């Protein structure tokens, strides 16, 4: 997506969902803060899921929202007896969407968001670093 299309879309999303970030002086700062906020909310969501044993069976990038929510739960389930490799998705033989992998898959998806926003001038990989910061928080449940 070109910057001329992406920039107004990003600014709209920022104003609509994260107006407190609009006052940051540079777009690079706004992009990094936006990704960090999405990452923080996503980490909180996944940590909450894991406390009750919920497993999202198709945690693809198109099933995550910039609000820190997810959609299209498709196959989902709850771990009845603790099994970190449990996946409710019968087509997930590799375990990509297993209970254990939920934080890592979420972090991978957040890095894809940061990459998509790179044309907006994310200097020095600030957005990517913000996305990566979610991984340890979600994995430890301290989001």
CSV table of N, CA, C and O in Angstrom, one decimal, residues 59-115:
chain,number,residue,atom,x,y,z
A,59,UNK,N,-5.8,-17.8,14.8
A,59,UNK,CA,-5.3,-16.4,15.1
A,59,UNK,C,-4.4,-15.9,14.0
A,59,UNK,O,-3.3,-15.6,14.2
A,60,UNK,N,-5.1,-15.7,12.9
A,60,UNK,CA,-4.4,-15.1,11.7
A,60,UNK,C,-4.4,-13.6,11.8
A,60,UNK,O,-5.1,-13.0,12.6
A,61,UNK,N,-3.6,-12.9,11.0
A,61,UNK,CA,-3.5,-11.5,11.0
A,61,UNK,C,-4.9,-10.9,10.7
A,61,UNK,O,-5.2,-9.8,11.3
A,62,UNK,N,-5.6,-11.5,9.8
A,62,UNK,CA,-6.9,-10.9,9.4
A,62,UNK,C,-8.0,-11.1,10.5
A,62,UNK,O,-9.1,-10.6,10.4
A,63,UNK,N,-7.7,-11.8,11.6
A,63,UNK,CA,-8.6,-12.0,12.7
A,63,UNK,C,-8.3,-11.2,13.9
A,63,UNK,O,-8.9,-11.4,14.9
A,64,UNK,N,-7.3,-10.3,13.8
A,64,UNK,CA,-6.9,-9.5,14.9
A,64,UNK,C,-7.3,-8.0,14.5
A,64,UNK,O,-7.3,-7.7,13.3
A,65,UNK,N,-7.7,-7.3,15.5
A,65,UNK,CA,-8.1,-5.9,15.2
A,65,UNK,C,-7.1,-4.9,15.9
A,65,UNK,O,-6.5,-5.2,16.9
A,66,UNK,N,-7.1,-3.7,15.4
A,66,UNK,CA,-6.2,-2.7,16.0
A,66,UNK,C,-6.7,-2.2,17.4
A,66,UNK,O,-6.0,-1.5,18.1
A,67,UNK,N,-7.9,-2.6,17.7
A,67,UNK,CA,-8.4,-2.3,19.1
A,67,UNK,C,-7.9,-3.2,20.1
A,67,UNK,O,-8.3,-3.1,21.3
A,68,UNK,N,-7.2,-4.3,19.7
A,68,UNK,CA,-6.7,-5.3,20.7
A,68,UNK,C,-7.7,-6.4,20.9
A,68,UNK,O,-7.6,-7.1,21.9
A,69,UNK,N,-8.7,-6.5,20.0
A,69,UNK,CA,-9.7,-7.5,20.0
A,69,UNK,C,-9.4,-8.5,18.9
A,69,UNK,O,-8.6,-8.3,18.0
A,70,UNK,N,-10.1,-9.6,18.9
A,70,UNK,CA,-10.0,-10.5,17.8
A,70,UNK,C,-11.4,-10.9,17.3
A,70,UNK,O,-12.4,-10.7,18.0
A,71,UNK,N,-11.5,-11.3,16.1
A,71,UNK,CA,-12.8,-11.7,15.5
A,71,UNK,C,-12.6,-13.1,14.8
A,71,UNK,O,-11.5,-13.6,14.8
A,72,UNK,N,-13.7,-13.6,14.3
A,72,UNK,CA,-13.7,-14.9,13.6
A,72,UNK,C,-13.0,-15.9,14.4
A,72,UNK,O,-12.0,-16.4,14.0
A,73,UNK,N,-13.6,-16.3,15.5
A,73,UNK,CA,-13.0,-17.3,16.4
A,73,UNK,C,-12.9,-18.7,15.7
A,73,UNK,O,-12.1,-19.5,16.1
A,74,UNK,N,-13.7,-18.9,14.7
A,74,UNK,CA,-13.6,-20.2,14.0
A,74,UNK,C,-13.6,-21.3,15.0
A,74,UNK,O,-14.3,-21.3,15.9
A,75,UNK,N,-12.7,-22.3,14.8
A,75,UNK,CA,-12.5,-23.3,15.8
A,75,UNK,C,-11.8,-22.7,17.1
A,75,UNK,O,-10.8,-22.1,17.0
A,76,UNK,N,-12.5,-22.7,18.2
A,76,UNK,CA,-11.9,-22.3,19.4
A,76,UNK,C,-12.2,-23.3,20.5
A,76,UNK,O,-13.0,-24.2,20.3
A,77,UNK,N,-11.6,-23.3,21.6
A,77,UNK,CA,-11.8,-24.2,22.6
A,77,UNK,C,-11.2,-23.8,23.9
A,77,UNK,O,-10.5,-22.8,24.0
A,78,UNK,N,-11.5,-24.6,24.9
A,78,UNK,CA,-10.9,-24.4,26.3
A,78,UNK,C,-10.1,-25.7,26.6
A,78,UNK,O,-10.5,-26.8,26.3
A,79,UNK,N,-9.0,-25.4,27.3
A,79,UNK,CA,-8.2,-26.5,27.7
A,79,UNK,C,-8.8,-27.1,29.0
A,79,UNK,O,-8.9,-26.5,30.0
A,80,UNK,N,-9.4,-28.3,28.8
A,80,UNK,CA,-10.1,-29.0,30.0
A,80,UNK,C,-9.0,-29.5,31.0
A,80,UNK,O,-9.2,-29.3,32.2
A,81,UNK,N,-8.1,-30.2,30.5
A,81,UNK,CA,-6.9,-30.7,31.3
A,81,UNK,C,-5.7,-30.1,30.7
A,81,UNK,O,-5.5,-30.1,29.5
A,82,UNK,N,-4.9,-29.5,31.5
A,82,UNK,CA,-3.8,-28.7,30.9
A,82,UNK,C,-2.9,-29.5,30.0
A,82,UNK,O,-2.4,-30.5,30.3
A,83,UNK,N,-2.9,-28.9,28.7
A,83,UNK,CA,-2.1,-29.5,27.7
A,83,UNK,C,-1.6,-28.3,26.9
A,83,UNK,O,-2.4,-27.7,26.1
A,84,UNK,N,-0.4,-27.8,27.0
A,84,UNK,CA,0.1,-26.6,26.3
A,84,UNK,C,0.1,-26.8,24.8
A,84,UNK,O,0.1,-25.8,24.1
A,85,UNK,N,0.0,-28.0,24.3
A,85,UNK,CA,0.0,-28.2,22.9
A,85,UNK,C,-1.4,-28.4,22.3
A,85,UNK,O,-1.6,-28.6,21.1
A,86,UNK,N,-2.4,-28.2,23.1
A,86,UNK,CA,-3.8,-28.3,22.7
A,86,UNK,C,-4.1,-27.2,21.6
A,86,UNK,O,-3.9,-26.0,21.8
A,87,UNK,N,-4.7,-27.6,20.5
A,87,UNK,CA,-5.3,-26.7,19.5
A,87,UNK,C,-6.6,-27.2,19.1
A,87,UNK,O,-6.8,-28.4,18.8
A,88,UNK,N,-7.6,-26.4,19.2
A,88,UNK,CA,-9.0,-26.8,18.8
A,88,UNK,C,-9.2,-26.9,17.2
A,88,UNK,O,-10.2,-27.3,16.8
A,89,UNK,N,-8.2,-26.5,16.5
A,89,UNK,CA,-8.2,-26.5,15.1
A,89,UNK,C,-7.7,-27.8,14.5
A,89,UNK,O,-6.5,-28.1,14.6
A,90,UNK,N,-8.6,-28.6,14.0
A,90,UNK,CA,-8.2,-30.0,13.5
A,90,UNK,C,-7.3,-29.9,12.3
A,90,UNK,O,-6.6,-30.9,12.1
A,91,UNK,N,-7.2,-28.8,11.6
A,91,UNK,CA,-6.3,-28.7,10.5
A,91,UNK,C,-4.9,-28.1,10.9
A,91,UNK,O,-4.0,-27.9,10.1
A,92,UNK,N,-4.7,-27.9,12.2
A,92,UNK,CA,-3.5,-27.3,12.8
A,92,UNK,C,-2.5,-28.4,13.3
A,92,UNK,O,-2.2,-28.5,14.5
A,93,UNK,N,-2.1,-29.3,12.4
A,93,UNK,CA,-1.2,-30.4,12.8
A,93,UNK,C,0.1,-29.9,13.4
A,93,UNK,O,0.7,-30.6,14.3
A,94,UNK,N,0.6,-28.8,12.9
A,94,UNK,CA,1.9,-28.3,13.4
A,94,UNK,C,1.8,-27.6,14.7
A,94,UNK,O,2.8,-27.3,15.3
A,95,UNK,N,0.6,-27.3,15.2
A,95,UNK,CA,0.4,-26.6,16.5
A,95,UNK,C,0.6,-25.1,16.5
A,95,UNK,O,0.9,-24.5,17.5
A,96,UNK,N,0.6,-24.5,15.3
A,96,UNK,CA,0.8,-23.0,15.2
A,96,UNK,C,-0.2,-22.3,16.1
A,96,UNK,O,0.2,-21.3,16.7
A,97,UNK,N,-1.4,-22.7,16.3
A,97,UNK,CA,-2.4,-22.0,17.1
A,97,UNK,C,-2.7,-22.7,18.4
A,97,UNK,O,-3.7,-22.5,19.0
A,98,UNK,N,-1.7,-23.5,18.9
A,98,UNK,CA,-1.9,-24.2,20.2
A,98,UNK,C,-1.9,-23.2,21.3
A,98,UNK,O,-1.5,-22.0,21.2
A,99,UNK,N,-2.4,-23.6,22.5
A,99,UNK,CA,-2.4,-22.8,23.7
A,99,UNK,C,-1.0,-22.2,23.9
A,99,UNK,O,-0.8,-21.0,24.1
A,100,UNK,N,0.1,-23.0,23.8
A,100,UNK,CA,1.4,-22.5,24.0
A,100,UNK,C,1.8,-21.4,23.0
A,100,UNK,O,2.6,-20.5,23.4
A,101,UNK,N,1.4,-21.5,21.8
A,101,UNK,CA,1.8,-20.6,20.8
A,101,UNK,C,1.0,-19.3,20.7
A,101,UNK,O,1.4,-18.4,19.9
A,102,UNK,N,-0.1,-19.1,21.4
A,102,UNK,CA,-0.9,-18.0,21.3
A,102,UNK,C,-0.1,-16.6,21.5
A,102,UNK,O,-0.3,-15.7,20.6
A,103,UNK,N,0.7,-16.5,22.5
A,103,UNK,CA,1.5,-15.3,22.6
A,103,UNK,C,2.5,-15.0,21.4
A,103,UNK,O,2.6,-13.9,20.9
A,104,UNK,N,3.1,-16.1,21.0
A,104,UNK,CA,4.1,-16.0,19.9
A,104,UNK,C,3.4,-15.6,18.6
A,104,UNK,O,3.9,-14.8,17.8
A,105,UNK,N,2.3,-16.3,18.3
A,105,UNK,CA,1.5,-16.0,17.1
A,105,UNK,C,1.0,-14.5,17.1
A,105,UNK,O,1.1,-13.8,16.1
A,106,UNK,N,0.5,-14.1,18.3
A,106,UNK,CA,0.1,-12.7,18.4
A,106,UNK,C,1.2,-11.7,18.1
A,106,UNK,O,1.0,-10.7,17.4
A,107,UNK,N,2.4,-12.0,18.7
A,107,UNK,CA,3.6,-11.1,18.4
A,107,UNK,C,3.9,-11.2,16.9
A,107,UNK,O,4.3,-10.1,16.4
A,108,UNK,N,3.9,-12.3,16.3
A,108,UNK,CA,4.2,-12.4,14.9
A,108,UNK,C,3.2,-11.5,14.1
A,108,UNK,O,3.6,-10.8,13.2
A,109,UNK,N,1.9,-11.6,14.4
A,109,UNK,CA,0.9,-10.8,13.7
A,109,UNK,C,1.2,-9.3,14.0
A,109,UNK,O,1.0,-8.5,13.0
A,110,UNK,N,1.6,-9.0,15.2
A,110,UNK,CA,1.9,-7.5,15.5
A,110,UNK,C,3.1,-7.1,14.7
A,110,UNK,O,3.1,-5.9,14.2
A,111,UNK,N,4.0,-7.9,14.5
A,111,UNK,CA,5.2,-7.5,13.6
A,111,UNK,C,4.7,-7.3,12.2
A,111,UNK,O,5.3,-6.5,11.5
A,112,UNK,N,3.7,-8.1,11.7
A,112,UNK,CA,3.2,-7.9,10.4
A,112,UNK,C,2.5,-6.5,10.3
A,112,UNK,O,2.6,-5.8,9.3
A,113,UNK,N,1.8,-6.1,11.4
A,113,UNK,CA,1.2,-4.8,11.4
A,113,UNK,C,2.3,-3.7,11.3
A,113,UNK,O,2.2,-2.7,10.5
A,114,UNK,N,3.4,-3.9,12.1
A,114,UNK,CA,4.5,-2.9,12.1
A,114,UNK,C,5.1,-2.8,10.7
A,114,UNK,O,5.4,-1.7,10.2
A,115,UNK,N,5.3,-3.9,10.0
A,115,UNK,CA,5.8,-4.0,8.7
A,115,UNK,C,4.9,-3.3,7.7
A,115,UNK,O,5.4,-2.5,6.8
